[in-house]
CSV table of C-alpha atoms and ligand atoms in Angstrom, one decimal:
chain,number,residue,atom,x,y,z
A,1,MET,CA,-47.6,-191.7,183.0
A,2,GLU,CA,-45.0,-193.9,181.5
A,3,HIS,CA,-47.2,-195.3,179.2
A,4,THR,CA,-48.9,-192.5,177.9
A,5,LEU,CA,-45.4,-191.0,177.2
A,6,SER,CA,-44.2,-193.7,175.3
A,7,PHE,CA,-47.6,-194.1,173.4
A,8,LEU,CA,-47.3,-190.2,172.9
A,9,ALA,CA,-43.7,-190.9,171.3
A,10,PHE,CA,-44.8,-193.7,169.3
A,11,ALA,CA,-47.9,-191.4,168.0
A,12,LEU,CA,-45.4,-188.6,167.1
A,13,VAL,CA,-43.0,-191.0,165.1
A,14,PHE,CA,-45.7,-192.7,163.6
A,15,ILE,CA,-47.2,-189.3,162.2
A,16,LEU,CA,-44.0,-188.0,161.5
A,17,PHE,CA,-43.1,-191.3,159.1
A,18,ALA,CA,-46.4,-191.1,157.6
A,19,PHE,CA,-46.8,-187.7,156.7
A,20,SER,CA,-43.1,-187.0,155.8
A,21,PRO,CA,-42.5,-187.7,151.9
A,22,PRO,CA,-41.7,-191.0,151.1
A,23,VAL,CA,-37.7,-191.8,150.5
A,24,ILE,CA,-37.4,-193.4,147.4
A,25,ILE,CA,-34.3,-194.6,145.8
A,26,ALA,CA,-35.5,-193.5,142.1
A,27,GLU,CA,-33.8,-194.6,139.5
A,28,PRO,CA,-32.2,-191.3,137.5
A,29,ALA,CA,-34.3,-190.0,134.5
A,30,GLN,CA,-33.1,-191.8,131.8
A,31,TYR,CA,-32.0,-189.8,128.1
A,32,SER,CA,-31.6,-192.2,125.4
A,33,VAL,CA,-29.5,-190.6,122.4
A,34,GLN,CA,-31.8,-192.9,120.4
A,35,SER,CA,-34.8,-190.7,121.2
A,36,TYR,CA,-33.2,-187.8,120.2
A,37,GLY,CA,-32.7,-189.5,116.3
A,38,ALA,CA,-29.2,-191.0,117.2
A,39,LYS,CA,-28.7,-194.2,114.7
A,40,PRO,CA,-26.7,-197.5,115.4
A,41,ASP,CA,-25.5,-198.2,111.8
A,42,GLY,CA,-22.2,-196.7,112.1
A,43,THR,CA,-22.3,-194.1,109.7
A,44,THR,CA,-25.4,-191.2,110.3
A,45,ASP,CA,-23.6,-188.6,112.5
A,46,SER,CA,-25.2,-188.7,115.6
A,47,THR,CA,-23.3,-185.7,116.8
A,48,LYS,CA,-26.5,-183.4,117.2
A,49,ALA,CA,-28.6,-186.3,118.9
A,50,PHE,CA,-25.8,-186.7,121.7
A,51,LEU,CA,-25.7,-183.0,122.1
A,52,ALA,CA,-29.7,-182.9,122.5
A,53,ALA,CA,-29.7,-186.0,125.1
A,54,TRP,CA,-27.1,-184.1,126.8
A,55,ASP,CA,-28.7,-180.8,127.1
A,56,GLN,CA,-31.7,-182.3,129.0
A,57,VAL,CA,-29.2,-184.6,131.5
A,58,CYS,CA,-27.1,-181.7,132.1
A,59,GLY,CA,-30.5,-179.3,132.3
A,60,SER,CA,-32.2,-181.8,134.7
A,61,THR,CA,-32.3,-180.6,138.4
A,62,ALA,CA,-32.8,-184.3,139.7
A,63,PRO,CA,-29.5,-186.9,139.1
A,64,ALA,CA,-29.9,-187.9,135.5
A,65,SER,CA,-28.3,-190.5,132.9
A,66,LEU,CA,-27.6,-190.3,129.4
A,67,TYR,CA,-27.9,-193.6,127.7
A,68,VAL,CA,-26.3,-195.3,124.9
A,69,PRO,CA,-27.5,-198.6,123.4
A,70,SER,CA,-25.7,-201.4,121.8
A,71,GLY,CA,-24.8,-200.5,118.2
A,72,LYS,CA,-22.3,-198.2,116.4
A,73,PHE,CA,-22.7,-194.5,116.8
A,74,SER,CA,-20.7,-192.4,114.3
A,75,LEU,CA,-19.9,-188.8,116.1
A,76,GLY,CA,-17.7,-185.7,115.5
A,77,LYS,CA,-16.4,-183.6,118.2
A,78,VAL,CA,-18.9,-183.4,121.0
A,79,THR,CA,-18.2,-181.0,124.2
A,80,PHE,CA,-20.3,-182.1,126.9
A,81,GLN,CA,-20.3,-178.6,128.8
A,82,GLY,CA,-21.2,-177.9,131.9
A,83,PRO,CA,-22.0,-176.3,134.7
A,84,CYS,CA,-25.0,-178.4,135.0
A,85,LYS,CA,-28.1,-178.5,137.1
A,86,ASN,CA,-27.4,-181.4,138.9
A,87,SER,CA,-24.3,-183.4,140.0
A,88,ALA,CA,-25.2,-187.0,139.8
A,89,ILE,CA,-25.1,-187.4,136.0
A,90,VAL,CA,-24.1,-191.1,134.8
A,91,VAL,CA,-23.4,-191.9,131.1
A,92,THR,CA,-23.9,-195.4,130.6
A,93,ILE,CA,-22.7,-196.6,127.1
A,94,ASP,CA,-23.7,-200.1,125.7
A,95,GLY,CA,-22.3,-199.6,122.5
A,96,THR,CA,-19.2,-198.2,120.5
A,97,LEU,CA,-19.0,-194.7,119.6
A,98,VAL,CA,-16.8,-194.3,116.5
A,99,ALA,CA,-14.7,-191.1,115.2
A,100,PRO,CA,-15.2,-189.8,111.5
A,101,SER,CA,-13.1,-192.1,109.2
A,102,ASP,CA,-12.0,-188.9,107.6
A,103,TYR,CA,-9.1,-188.2,110.3
A,104,SER,CA,-8.9,-184.5,109.1
A,105,SER,CA,-12.7,-183.8,110.3
A,106,ILE,CA,-11.7,-183.7,113.8
A,107,GLY,CA,-7.3,-183.8,113.4
A,108,ASP,CA,-7.1,-180.3,114.3
A,109,GLU,CA,-9.8,-180.4,117.2
A,110,LYS,CA,-8.0,-180.5,120.7
A,111,ASN,CA,-10.6,-183.5,121.5
A,112,TRP,CA,-13.0,-185.6,120.0
A,113,LEU,CA,-15.3,-186.2,123.1
A,114,MET,CA,-14.9,-183.7,125.7
A,115,PHE,CA,-16.3,-183.0,129.2
A,116,GLU,CA,-15.6,-179.6,130.3
A,117,HIS,CA,-16.7,-178.0,133.9
A,118,VAL,CA,-18.8,-181.0,135.1
A,119,ASP,CA,-19.3,-182.4,138.8
A,120,GLY,CA,-20.4,-185.7,139.5
A,121,VAL,CA,-20.2,-187.2,136.0
A,122,THR,CA,-19.7,-191.1,135.6
A,123,VAL,CA,-19.0,-192.6,132.3
A,124,SER,CA,-20.0,-196.5,132.4
A,125,GLY,CA,-19.0,-199.1,130.2
A,126,GLY,CA,-18.6,-198.6,126.2
A,127,ILE,CA,-16.0,-198.4,123.6
A,128,LEU,CA,-14.5,-195.5,121.7
A,129,ASP,CA,-12.9,-195.9,118.4
A,130,GLY,CA,-10.7,-192.9,117.4
A,131,GLN,CA,-10.2,-194.9,114.0
A,132,GLY,CA,-6.4,-192.9,114.6
A,133,THR,CA,-4.7,-195.2,112.3
A,134,GLY,CA,-5.0,-193.0,109.2
A,135,LEU,CA,-3.7,-190.3,111.0
A,136,TRP,CA,-0.9,-192.6,112.4
A,137,SER,CA,0.7,-193.4,109.0
A,138,CYS,CA,0.3,-190.1,107.4
A,139,LYS,CA,2.6,-188.9,110.9
A,140,THR,CA,5.0,-192.0,110.3
A,141,SER,CA,5.4,-190.9,106.8
A,142,GLY,CA,6.1,-187.2,108.0
A,143,LYS,CA,3.5,-185.1,105.5
A,144,GLY,CA,2.0,-182.3,106.9
A,145,CYS,CA,-0.7,-184.0,109.4
A,146,PRO,CA,-3.0,-182.4,111.7
A,147,GLU,CA,-1.9,-182.7,115.3
A,148,GLY,CA,-4.8,-185.1,116.1
A,149,ALA,CA,-7.6,-185.3,118.7
A,150,THR,CA,-7.6,-186.9,122.1
A,151,SER,CA,-10.7,-189.0,122.4
A,152,ILE,CA,-11.7,-188.3,125.5
A,153,GLU,CA,-10.8,-185.7,127.8
A,154,PHE,CA,-12.3,-184.3,131.1
A,155,SER,CA,-11.2,-180.8,131.6
A,156,ASN,CA,-12.0,-178.7,134.8
A,157,SER,CA,-14.2,-181.2,136.6
A,158,ASN,CA,-14.7,-183.0,139.7
A,159,ASN,CA,-15.8,-185.7,141.3
A,160,ILE,CA,-15.4,-187.9,137.8
A,161,GLU,CA,-15.2,-191.7,137.5
A,162,ILE,CA,-14.6,-193.7,134.4
A,163,ASN,CA,-15.4,-197.2,134.6
A,164,GLY,CA,-15.0,-200.2,132.3
A,165,LEU,CA,-14.5,-198.0,129.1
A,166,ALA,CA,-12.1,-199.4,126.5
A,167,SER,CA,-10.6,-197.0,123.9
A,168,GLN,CA,-9.0,-198.2,120.6
A,169,ASP,CA,-6.7,-196.5,118.1
A,170,SER,CA,-7.1,-192.9,119.4
A,171,GLN,CA,-5.7,-190.3,116.9
A,172,LYS,CA,-3.9,-188.8,119.6
A,173,PHE,CA,-3.8,-189.7,123.7
A,174,HIS,CA,-6.6,-192.3,124.6
A,175,ILE,CA,-7.8,-190.3,128.0
A,176,VAL,CA,-6.8,-187.2,129.5
A,177,ILE,CA,-7.5,-185.8,132.7
A,178,ASN,CA,-6.8,-182.3,133.3
A,179,SER,CA,-7.3,-179.7,135.7
A,180,CYS,CA,-9.4,-181.7,137.7
A,181,GLN,CA,-10.1,-182.9,141.4
A,182,ASN,CA,-11.3,-186.3,142.5
A,183,VAL,CA,-11.1,-188.9,139.5
A,184,LYS,CA,-11.6,-192.4,139.6
A,185,VAL,CA,-10.4,-194.5,136.5
A,186,GLN,CA,-10.9,-198.1,136.8
A,187,ASN,CA,-11.3,-201.5,134.8
A,188,VAL,CA,-10.2,-199.2,131.3
A,189,LYS,CA,-8.9,-200.8,128.7
A,190,VAL,CA,-6.8,-199.3,125.8
A,191,SER,CA,-5.4,-200.1,123.0
A,192,ALA,CA,-3.6,-199.2,120.3
A,193,ALA,CA,-0.7,-200.4,117.7
A,194,GLY,CA,2.9,-200.3,119.7
A,195,ASP,CA,4.5,-197.9,116.8
A,196,SER,CA,1.4,-195.6,116.7
A,197,PRO,CA,2.9,-192.3,117.4
A,198,ASN,CA,1.7,-190.0,120.7
A,199,THR,CA,-1.1,-192.2,121.7
A,200,ASP,CA,-0.7,-191.9,125.4
A,201,GLY,CA,-3.3,-194.4,127.2
A,202,ILE,CA,-4.0,-192.1,130.1
A,203,HIS,CA,-2.7,-188.7,130.3
A,204,VAL,CA,-3.2,-186.6,134.0
A,205,GLU,CA,-2.1,-182.9,134.3
A,206,SER,CA,-2.9,-180.0,136.9
A,207,SER,CA,-5.1,-182.2,138.9
A,208,THR,CA,-5.5,-183.8,142.2
A,209,GLY,CA,-6.7,-186.8,143.3
A,210,VAL,CA,-6.8,-189.1,140.7
A,211,THR,CA,-6.9,-192.7,141.0
A,212,ILE,CA,-6.4,-195.1,138.2
A,213,LEU,CA,-6.9,-198.9,139.1
A,214,ASN,CA,-7.1,-201.9,137.5
A,215,SER,CA,-6.4,-201.2,134.0
A,216,LYS,CA,-4.8,-202.8,130.8
A,217,ILE,CA,-3.1,-200.5,128.5
A,218,GLY,CA,-1.4,-201.3,125.2
A,219,THR,CA,-0.2,-198.2,123.0
A,220,GLY,CA,2.6,-196.8,121.0
A,221,ASP,CA,3.4,-194.3,123.7
A,222,ASP,CA,3.2,-193.9,127.4
A,223,CYS,CA,0.6,-196.0,129.2
A,224,VAL,CA,0.3,-193.3,131.6
A,225,SER,CA,1.8,-189.8,131.3
A,226,VAL,CA,1.7,-187.5,134.5
A,227,GLY,CA,2.2,-184.0,133.5
A,228,PRO,CA,2.9,-181.0,135.6
A,229,GLY,CA,0.6,-179.6,138.4
A,230,THR,CA,-0.5,-183.2,139.2
A,231,THR,CA,-0.7,-184.1,142.8
A,232,ASN,CA,-2.2,-187.0,145.0
A,233,LEU,CA,-2.1,-189.5,142.0
A,234,TRP,CA,-2.4,-192.9,142.6
A,235,VAL,CA,-2.0,-195.8,140.0
A,236,GLU,CA,-2.6,-199.3,140.9
A,237,ASN,CA,-2.8,-202.6,139.0
A,238,VAL,CA,-2.2,-201.4,135.8
A,239,ALA,CA,-0.5,-203.9,133.0
A,240,CYS,CA,1.4,-202.0,130.5
A,241,GLY,CA,2.6,-202.8,127.2
A,242,PRO,CA,3.3,-202.5,124.5
A,243,GLY,CA,4.1,-198.8,125.1
A,244,HIS,CA,6.7,-196.2,126.6
A,245,GLY,CA,6.0,-197.3,130.3
A,246,ILE,CA,4.5,-195.1,133.1
A,247,SER,CA,6.3,-191.8,133.1
A,248,ILE,CA,6.3,-188.2,135.2
A,249,GLY,CA,6.9,-186.0,132.3
A,250,SER,CA,8.0,-184.3,130.3
A,251,LEU,CA,8.5,-181.8,133.1
A,252,GLY,CA,10.3,-178.6,132.7
A,253,LYS,CA,9.7,-177.4,129.5
A,254,GLU,CA,8.6,-174.0,131.1
A,255,LEU,CA,10.2,-171.8,132.8
A,256,ASP,CA,7.4,-171.3,135.4
A,257,GLU,CA,5.7,-174.6,135.9
A,258,ALA,CA,3.9,-176.6,138.5
A,259,GLY,CA,5.4,-179.4,140.6
A,260,VAL,CA,4.4,-182.8,140.6
A,261,GLN,CA,4.2,-184.5,144.4
A,262,ASN,CA,2.6,-187.8,146.1
A,263,VAL,CA,2.5,-189.8,143.3
A,264,THR,CA,2.1,-193.5,144.0
A,265,VAL,CA,2.7,-196.2,141.2
A,266,LYS,CA,2.2,-200.0,142.8
A,267,THR,CA,1.7,-203.5,141.9
A,268,SER,CA,2.0,-202.7,138.1
A,269,THR,CA,3.3,-204.8,135.4
A,270,PHE,CA,5.4,-203.9,132.4
A,271,THR,CA,5.8,-206.1,128.9
A,272,GLY,CA,8.3,-205.6,126.1
A,273,THR,CA,8.1,-201.7,126.9
A,274,GLU,CA,10.7,-199.3,126.0
A,275,ASN,CA,10.5,-197.8,129.7
A,276,GLY,CA,9.0,-199.1,133.0
A,277,VAL,CA,8.9,-196.5,135.1
A,278,ARG,CA,10.2,-193.0,134.0
A,279,ILE,CA,11.0,-189.6,135.8
A,280,LYS,CA,11.5,-187.4,132.5
A,281,SER,CA,12.2,-183.1,132.2
A,282,TRP,CA,13.5,-181.2,129.3
A,283,GLY,CA,17.2,-179.9,129.4
A,284,ARG,CA,16.3,-176.6,130.2
A,285,PRO,CA,15.8,-173.8,133.0
A,286,SER,CA,12.4,-174.5,134.9
A,287,ASN,CA,11.2,-173.8,138.5
A,288,GLY,CA,9.6,-177.2,138.4
A,289,PHE,CA,9.9,-180.3,140.6
A,290,ALA,CA,8.9,-184.0,141.1
A,291,ARG,CA,8.8,-185.2,144.9
A,292,ASN,CA,7.3,-187.8,147.5
A,293,ILE,CA,7.5,-190.5,144.4
A,294,LEU,CA,6.6,-194.5,145.0
A,295,PHE,CA,7.2,-197.1,142.7
A,296,GLN,CA,6.4,-200.1,144.6
A,297,HIS,CA,5.9,-203.9,143.7
A,298,ALA,CA,6.4,-203.8,139.4
A,299,VAL,CA,7.1,-206.3,137.4
A,300,MET,CA,9.4,-205.8,134.6
A,301,THR,CA,9.2,-208.4,131.6
A,302,ASN,CA,11.8,-207.8,129.1
A,303,VAL,CA,11.8,-203.5,129.3
A,304,GLN,CA,14.7,-201.9,127.6
A,305,ASN,CA,14.8,-199.2,130.4
A,306,PRO,CA,13.1,-200.7,133.7
A,307,ILE,CA,13.7,-198.0,135.9
A,308,LEU,CA,14.9,-194.5,134.4
A,309,ILE,CA,15.3,-190.9,135.5
A,310,ASP,CA,15.9,-188.5,132.3
A,311,GLN,CA,16.9,-184.9,132.9
A,312,ASN,CA,18.3,-184.3,129.6
A,313,TYR,CA,15.2,-184.5,127.3
A,314,CYS,CA,15.6,-182.7,124.3
A,315,PRO,CA,14.2,-183.7,121.0
A,316,GLY,CA,15.8,-182.7,118.2
A,317,ASP,CA,18.4,-180.9,120.2
A,318,LYS,CA,16.4,-177.8,119.4
A,319,ASN,CA,15.9,-175.1,122.4
A,320,CYS,CA,17.9,-176.4,124.9
A,321,PRO,CA,21.4,-177.7,123.8
A,322,ASN,CA,23.8,-177.4,126.4
A,323,GLN,CA,21.5,-176.5,128.7
A,324,GLU,CA,20.5,-177.9,132.8
A,325,SER,CA,17.2,-179.0,133.8
A,326,GLY,CA,16.1,-176.8,136.6
A,327,VAL,CA,13.4,-179.6,137.6
A,328,LYS,CA,14.5,-180.9,141.2
A,329,ILE,CA,13.7,-184.6,141.3
A,330,SER,CA,13.7,-185.2,145.1
A,331,ASP,CA,12.3,-188.3,147.7
A,332,VAL,CA,12.1,-190.8,144.9
A,333,THR,CA,11.5,-194.6,146.0
A,334,TYR,CA,12.0,-197.9,144.0
A,335,GLN,CA,10.5,-200.7,145.7
A,336,ASP,CA,10.3,-204.3,145.1
A,337,ILE,CA,11.1,-203.9,141.6
A,338,HIS,CA,12.1,-207.0,139.7
A,339,GLY,CA,12.1,-208.7,136.4
A,340,SER,CA,13.8,-208.9,133.1
A,341,SER,CA,15.5,-205.7,131.2
A,342,ALA,CA,16.0,-205.9,127.7
A,343,THR,CA,19.3,-203.9,128.2
A,344,GLU,CA,22.4,-204.7,129.6
A,345,VAL,CA,21.8,-201.0,132.1
A,346,ALA,CA,18.7,-201.4,133.8
A,347,VAL,CA,18.8,-198.6,136.3
A,348,LYS,CA,19.7,-195.2,134.7
A,349,LEU,CA,19.6,-192.3,136.9
A,350,ASP,CA,20.8,-189.0,134.6
A,351,CYS,CA,20.1,-186.1,136.6
A,352,SER,CA,20.5,-182.7,136.6
A,353,THR,CA,24.2,-181.4,136.9
A,354,LYS,CA,22.9,-178.0,138.4
A,355,TYR,CA,20.1,-179.9,140.7
A,356,PRO,CA,21.0,-183.2,141.4
A,357,CYS,CA,18.5,-185.8,142.3
A,358,THR,CA,18.2,-186.3,146.1
A,359,GLY,CA,16.8,-189.0,148.4
A,360,ILE,CA,16.4,-191.8,146.0
A,361,GLU,CA,15.7,-194.8,147.6
A,362,LEU,CA,16.1,-198.4,146.0
A,363,GLU,CA,14.6,-200.9,148.1
A,364,ASP,CA,14.8,-204.6,146.8
A,365,VAL,CA,15.4,-203.9,143.2
A,366,LYS,CA,16.0,-207.0,141.5
A,367,LEU,CA,16.7,-207.0,137.7
A,368,THR,CA,18.3,-209.3,135.1
A,369,TYR,CA,19.7,-208.9,131.9
A,370,ASN,CA,19.9,-212.2,130.3
A,371,ASN,CA,19.7,-214.0,133.4
A,372,ARG,CA,22.5,-212.3,135.0
A,373,PRO,CA,22.3,-209.1,137.5
A,374,ALA,CA,21.7,-206.3,135.2
A,375,GLU,CA,23.9,-202.5,135.6
A,376,ALA,CA,23.2,-199.3,137.0
A,377,SER,CA,24.4,-196.2,136.0
A,378,CYS,CA,23.8,-192.9,138.2
A,379,THR,CA,24.9,-189.3,137.4
A,380,ASN,CA,24.4,-186.3,140.1
A,381,ALA,CA,22.0,-188.8,141.9
A,382,ALA,CA,22.5,-189.3,145.8
A,383,GLY,CA,20.5,-191.4,148.0
A,384,THR,CA,20.4,-195.0,149.5
A,385,VAL,CA,20.3,-198.5,148.8
A,386,SER,CA,19.3,-201.6,150.1
A,387,GLY,CA,18.1,-205.3,149.4
A,388,PHE,CA,19.1,-206.7,146.4
A,389,ALA,CA,19.8,-203.7,144.5
A,390,GLU,CA,22.5,-204.0,141.9
A,391,ALA,CA,22.7,-200.0,141.7
A,392,SER,CA,24.7,-200.0,144.9
A,393,SER,CA,27.8,-199.3,142.9
A,394,CYS,CA,26.0,-196.2,141.6
A,395,LEU,CA,24.4,-194.4,144.3
B,401,LIG,C1,-1.2,-188.4,149.1
B,401,LIG,O1,-2.2,-189.1,147.8
B,401,LIG,C2,-3.0,-190.1,148.4
B,401,LIG,C3,-4.2,-190.7,147.3
B,401,LIG,O2,-3.2,-191.0,146.1
B,401,LIG,C4,-3.6,-189.4,149.7
B,401,LIG,O3,-4.6,-190.5,149.9
B,401,LIG,C5,-3.0,-188.9,150.7
B,401,LIG,O4,-3.3,-188.2,151.6
B,401,LIG,C6,-1.8,-188.0,149.9
B,401,LIG,N1,-0.5,-187.6,151.2
B,401,LIG,C7,-0.8,-186.4,151.3
B,401,LIG,C8,0.6,-186.0,152.2
B,401,LIG,O5,-0.9,-185.3,150.6
């Protein structure tokens, strides 16, 4: 009886296996841009070919991949528009995508490469060359220049990965994550001249659950900038320099503005940068805030402002003279921050008179200027100091 039962069970399992569809881990269907007419010669405009390949990938009901072979592909503005029919899209780039050499052709667009309303997209590898040098010199010489385009942006998208991408010489920001959820950016390399204007490395805004790991960013503005409405951001192992550091802000430009909370920046290095870790807000009314922020294990080498809170940002003293920032900054911890400052005051906490900073913790902050302990200056800041902090006199 027992034998018969186990035989029946065995037979049943066998039948189920034999007649159920085979489980095959299939390679996703691959659409190479070259099959749609893209030319890796660096000059032929391949915009249409990329869009045609994207239509196939996005319209596929099965996982699909867009493939860019090696070589240089010249591209104008490309919007990779979703929603798509599948949420397992891989964009594999072996080659280089080159922006038009005439900066004015995309200079008034907000973006060069834009992914919008997509879900489950991975961009893997590739070099983006924004060819921004012409626009930078135009901006530096102060003529009426276009604003410039972000090289690559993800907007209103979820479950995104950017892995191993290199971005060089963007006209404006290199990589933007705007209104997204669950984004992982890793092994990215950003490079642009240290004096190139507005070339932020990675800008995150209105997004939740963004992780930036193991990346090297050298540029003319913030290595990472964090805009209003960012929550649950994790930045780890970023090497920044040249650049303006890792910055939360500018916040509080608008009266009605979403806050920033739960941000961790850890194990990062800052080399020859203008700032290390910074929180910056406009000196004008706002209901914005920044809270629950942790800056941990940072090494500063010759950084002008290693630790900075600046609540009096008002470029050109326009639209904000003599106003106080409404942005409330609270629960910010600086832990194990060491290295060298390029100026005497290494810790500068310049908070709003109306809404002083609260819950500032300085733990094991050890910064030197000319091989001597550097100074700290605090205005309207309250909190605690422990460990080696030189700021004890000021909090
Ligand atoms: C803070 O963000 C991290 C990811 O960056 C997340 O794992 C954690 O759950 C968040 N904490 C809260 C209280 O939301």
